[in-house]
Amino acid sequence: MHVGWNQSLATGIEEIDAHQLELFRRATHLVEAARSRRAPETRAHLARLAEVAVVLFETEERTLREVGAPSLERHALEHRRFLDDLEVVSHELARRGADALVDLGVARFVASWLEAHVSGTDRDLGQAAGPEASA
């Protein structure tokens, strides 16, 4: 499964698009390490992915809050679930090492979640914020 950001995923909000691009870069490194069963490297990439995700999610939620978007609650819930799932993966990786990477399907989980969230849930970010948000 490929993890890649492209212009079709853009929200039109420069700050969010830049954070999303960084999130996809981090996810690519994580997926590569997980597929190679390099547990220590995967742990480091997982931690960095979570850090980048927190910044992106705070930015998205702030933007949605500012415009009073009804999708804020759904966004926040998806964000919390993703971060919670990353915590579970991190815990299992620390506990079980490389076997957890295969059993939990880390590469598939991260790639699938990003694709679904950014191409689906985030589609309304640009619409909710309007053209002035990208200025």
PDB file of N, CA and C in Angstrom, residues 10-54:
ATOM      1  N   ALA A  10      -5.241  18.360  -1.571  1.00  0.00           N
ATOM      2  CA  ALA A  10      -5.116  19.700  -0.988  1.00  0.00           C
ATOM      3  C   ALA A  10      -6.478  20.239  -0.542  1.00  0.00           C
ATOM      4  N   THR A  11      -6.454  20.917   0.594  1.00  0.00           N
ATOM      5  CA  THR A  11      -7.669  21.554   1.115  1.00  0.00           C
ATOM      6  C   THR A  11      -7.805  22.978   0.588  1.00  0.00           C
ATOM      7  N   GLY A  12      -6.701  23.529   0.104  1.00  0.00           N
ATOM      8  CA  GLY A  12      -6.696  24.923  -0.313  1.00  0.00           C
ATOM      9  C   GLY A  12      -6.282  25.854   0.818  1.00  0.00           C
ATOM     10  N   ILE A  13      -6.032  25.295   1.975  1.00  0.00           N
ATOM     11  CA  ILE A  13      -5.566  26.068   3.125  1.00  0.00           C
ATOM     12  C   ILE A  13      -4.078  25.745   3.266  1.00  0.00           C
ATOM     13  N   GLU A  14      -3.234  26.723   2.934  1.00  0.00           N
ATOM     14  CA  GLU A  14      -1.798  26.482   2.836  1.00  0.00           C
ATOM     15  C   GLU A  14      -1.198  25.853   4.083  1.00  0.00           C
ATOM     16  N   GLU A  15      -1.547  26.367   5.250  1.00  0.00           N
ATOM     17  CA  GLU A  15      -0.982  25.851   6.490  1.00  0.00           C
ATOM     18  C   GLU A  15      -1.339  24.376   6.685  1.00  0.00           C
ATOM     19  N   ILE A  16      -2.583  24.036   6.445  1.00  0.00           N
ATOM     20  CA  ILE A  16      -3.029  22.646   6.617  1.00  0.00           C
ATOM     21  C   ILE A  16      -2.399  21.753   5.565  1.00  0.00           C
ATOM     22  N   ASP A  17      -2.355  22.219   4.322  1.00  0.00           N
ATOM     23  CA  ASP A  17      -1.749  21.409   3.265  1.00  0.00           C
ATOM     24  C   ASP A  17      -0.273  21.140   3.548  1.00  0.00           C
ATOM     25  N   ALA A  18       0.440  22.122   4.074  1.00  0.00           N
ATOM     26  CA  ALA A  18       1.851  21.924   4.416  1.00  0.00           C
ATOM     27  C   ALA A  18       1.996  20.892   5.533  1.00  0.00           C
ATOM     28  N   HIS A  19       1.137  20.967   6.538  1.00  0.00           N
ATOM     29  CA  HIS A  19       1.175  19.978   7.630  1.00  0.00           C
ATOM     30  C   HIS A  19       0.817  18.588   7.116  1.00  0.00           C
ATOM     31  N   GLN A  20      -0.168  18.515   6.221  1.00  0.00           N
ATOM     32  CA  GLN A  20      -0.553  17.215   5.671  1.00  0.00           C
ATOM     33  C   GLN A  20       0.599  16.605   4.878  1.00  0.00           C
ATOM     34  N   LEU A  21       1.267  17.427   4.085  1.00  0.00           N
ATOM     35  CA  LEU A  21       2.400  16.943   3.309  1.00  0.00           C
ATOM     36  C   LEU A  21       3.470  16.367   4.238  1.00  0.00           C
ATOM     37  N   GLU A  22       3.754  17.066   5.323  1.00  0.00           N
ATOM     38  CA  GLU A  22       4.739  16.571   6.300  1.00  0.00           C
ATOM     39  C   GLU A  22       4.258  15.272   6.956  1.00  0.00           C
ATOM     40  N   LEU A  23       2.974  15.206   7.258  1.00  0.00           N
ATOM     41  CA  LEU A  23       2.422  13.989   7.852  1.00  0.00           C
ATOM     42  C   LEU A  23       2.598  12.801   6.908  1.00  0.00           C
ATOM     43  N   PHE A  24       2.331  13.003   5.633  1.00  0.00           N
ATOM     44  CA  PHE A  24       2.503  11.931   4.657  1.00  0.00           C
ATOM     45  C   PHE A  24       3.974  11.542   4.522  1.00  0.00           C
ATOM     46  N   ARG A  25       4.874  12.514   4.577  1.00  0.00           N
ATOM     47  CA  ARG A  25       6.315  12.201   4.526  1.00  0.00           C
ATOM     48  C   ARG A  25       6.695  11.310   5.706  1.00  0.00           C
ATOM     49  N   ARG A  26       6.231  11.704   6.881  1.00  0.00           N
ATOM     50  CA  ARG A  26       6.538  10.921   8.087  1.00  0.00           C
ATOM     51  C   ARG A  26       5.920   9.530   7.998  1.00  0.00           C
ATOM     52  N   ALA A  27       4.714   9.454   7.493  1.00  0.00           N
ATOM     53  CA  ALA A  27       4.043   8.156   7.352  1.00  0.00           C
ATOM     54  C   ALA A  27       4.794   7.259   6.380  1.00  0.00           C
ATOM     55  N   THR A  28       5.330   7.828   5.317  1.00  0.00           N
ATOM     56  CA  THR A  28       6.100   7.048   4.355  1.00  0.00           C
ATOM     57  C   THR A  28       7.311   6.418   5.026  1.00  0.00           C
ATOM     58  N   HIS A  29       8.030   7.193   5.834  1.00  0.00           N
ATOM     59  CA  HIS A  29       9.185   6.651   6.557  1.00  0.00           C
ATOM     60  C   HIS A  29       8.763   5.542   7.520  1.00  0.00           C
ATOM     61  N   LEU A  30       7.646   5.767   8.207  1.00  0.00           N
ATOM     62  CA  LEU A  30       7.131   4.763   9.139  1.00  0.00           C
ATOM     63  C   LEU A  30       6.776   3.473   8.406  1.00  0.00           C
ATOM     64  N   VAL A  31       6.064   3.597   7.316  1.00  0.00           N
ATOM     65  CA  VAL A  31       5.639   2.416   6.555  1.00  0.00           C
ATOM     66  C   VAL A  31       6.852   1.641   6.045  1.00  0.00           C
ATOM     67  N   GLU A  32       7.838   2.343   5.534  1.00  0.00           N
ATOM     68  CA  GLU A  32       9.049   1.670   5.042  1.00  0.00           C
ATOM     69  C   GLU A  32       9.754   0.907   6.162  1.00  0.00           C
ATOM     70  N   ALA A  33       9.879   1.538   7.319  1.00  0.00           N
ATOM     71  CA  ALA A  33      10.533   0.871   8.453  1.00  0.00           C
ATOM     72  C   ALA A  33       9.710  -0.312   8.936  1.00  0.00           C
ATOM     73  N   ALA A  34       8.389  -0.149   8.996  1.00  0.00           N
ATOM     74  CA  ALA A  34       7.517  -1.239   9.458  1.00  0.00           C
ATOM     75  C   ALA A  34       7.572  -2.423   8.504  1.00  0.00           C
ATOM     76  N   ARG A  35       7.530  -2.147   7.216  1.00  0.00           N
ATOM     77  CA  ARG A  35       7.582  -3.236   6.230  1.00  0.00           C
ATOM     78  C   ARG A  35       8.908  -3.991   6.292  1.00  0.00           C
ATOM     79  N   SER A  36       9.957  -3.292   6.683  1.00  0.00           N
ATOM     80  CA  SER A  36      11.275  -3.926   6.799  1.00  0.00           C
ATOM     81  C   SER A  36      11.490  -4.562   8.169  1.00  0.00           C
ATOM     82  N   ARG A  37      10.467  -4.444   9.022  1.00  0.00           N
ATOM     83  CA  ARG A  37      10.496  -5.033  10.369  1.00  0.00           C
ATOM     84  C   ARG A  37      11.651  -4.493  11.201  1.00  0.00           C
ATOM     85  N   ARG A  38      11.919  -3.215  11.041  1.00  0.00           N
ATOM     86  CA  ARG A  38      12.964  -2.557  11.832  1.00  0.00           C
ATOM     87  C   ARG A  38      12.277  -1.860  13.004  1.00  0.00           C
ATOM     88  N   ALA A  39      12.119  -2.600  14.090  1.00  0.00           N
ATOM     89  CA  ALA A  39      11.341  -2.122  15.232  1.00  0.00           C
ATOM     90  C   ALA A  39      11.880  -0.831  15.851  1.00  0.00           C
ATOM     91  N   PRO A  40      13.175  -0.719  16.137  1.00  0.00           N
ATOM     92  CA  PRO A  40      13.655   0.534  16.764  1.00  0.00           C
ATOM     93  C   PRO A  40      13.421   1.752  15.864  1.00  0.00           C
ATOM     94  N   GLU A  41      13.679   1.593  14.585  1.00  0.00           N
ATOM     95  CA  GLU A  41      13.467   2.689  13.636  1.00  0.00           C
ATOM     96  C   GLU A  41      11.972   3.007  13.515  1.00  0.00           C
ATOM     97  N   THR A  42      11.160   1.982  13.530  1.00  0.00           N
ATOM     98  CA  THR A  42       9.715   2.191  13.446  1.00  0.00           C
ATOM     99  C   THR A  42       9.225   2.958  14.664  1.00  0.00           C
ATOM    100  N   ARG A  43       9.722   2.632  15.832  1.00  0.00           N
ATOM    101  CA  ARG A  43       9.325   3.362  17.055  1.00  0.00           C
ATOM    102  C   ARG A  43       9.627   4.851  16.920  1.00  0.00           C
ATOM    103  N   ALA A  44      10.808   5.170  16.405  1.00  0.00           N
ATOM    104  CA  ALA A  44      11.198   6.576  16.245  1.00  0.00           C
ATOM    105  C   ALA A  44      10.287   7.274  15.234  1.00  0.00           C
ATOM    106  N   HIS A  45       9.996   6.609  14.133  1.00  0.00           N
ATOM    107  CA  HIS A  45       9.121   7.200  13.118  1.00  0.00           C
ATOM    108  C   HIS A  45       7.689   7.329  13.637  1.00  0.00           C
ATOM    109  N   LEU A  46       7.273   6.381  14.418  1.00  0.00           N
ATOM    110  CA  LEU A  46       5.933   6.418  14.998  1.00  0.00           C
ATOM    111  C   LEU A  46       5.786   7.625  15.926  1.00  0.00           C
ATOM    112  N   ALA A  47       6.790   7.859  16.741  1.00  0.00           N
ATOM    113  CA  ALA A  47       6.756   9.005  17.657  1.00  0.00           C
ATOM    114  C   ALA A  47       6.718  10.315  16.881  1.00  0.00           C
ATOM    115  N   ARG A  48       7.517  10.415  15.840  1.00  0.00           N
ATOM    116  CA  ARG A  48       7.544  11.652  15.042  1.00  0.00           C
ATOM    117  C   ARG A  48       6.227  11.831  14.298  1.00  0.00           C
ATOM    118  N   LEU A  49       5.669  10.751  13.795  1.00  0.00           N
ATOM    119  CA  LEU A  49       4.370  10.835  13.109  1.00  0.00           C
ATOM    120  C   LEU A  49       3.311  11.368  14.068  1.00  0.00           C
ATOM    121  N   ALA A  50       3.307  10.872  15.283  1.00  0.00           N
ATOM    122  CA  ALA A  50       2.327  11.332  16.274  1.00  0.00           C
ATOM    123  C   ALA A  50       2.504  12.817  16.570  1.00  0.00           C
ATOM    124  N   GLU A  51       3.750  13.273  16.684  1.00  0.00           N
ATOM    125  CA  GLU A  51       4.007  14.694  16.941  1.00  0.00           C
ATOM    126  C   GLU A  51       3.475  15.565  15.808  1.00  0.00           C
ATOM    127  N   VAL A  52       3.750  15.170  14.593  1.00  0.00           N
ATOM    128  CA  VAL A  52       3.290  15.924  13.426  1.00  0.00           C
ATOM    129  C   VAL A  52       1.766  15.880  13.336  1.00  0.00           C
ATOM    130  N   ALA A  53       1.187  14.731  13.638  1.00  0.00           N
ATOM    131  CA  ALA A  53      -0.274  14.593  13.598  1.00  0.00           C
ATOM    132  C   ALA A  53      -0.938  15.526  14.601  1.00  0.00           C
ATOM    133  N   VAL A  54      -0.376  15.634  15.794  1.00  0.00           N
ATOM    134  CA  VAL A  54      -0.958  16.513  16.817  1.00  0.00           C
ATOM    135  C   VAL A  54      -1.005  17.958  16.307  1.00  0.00           C
TER     136      VAL A  54
END
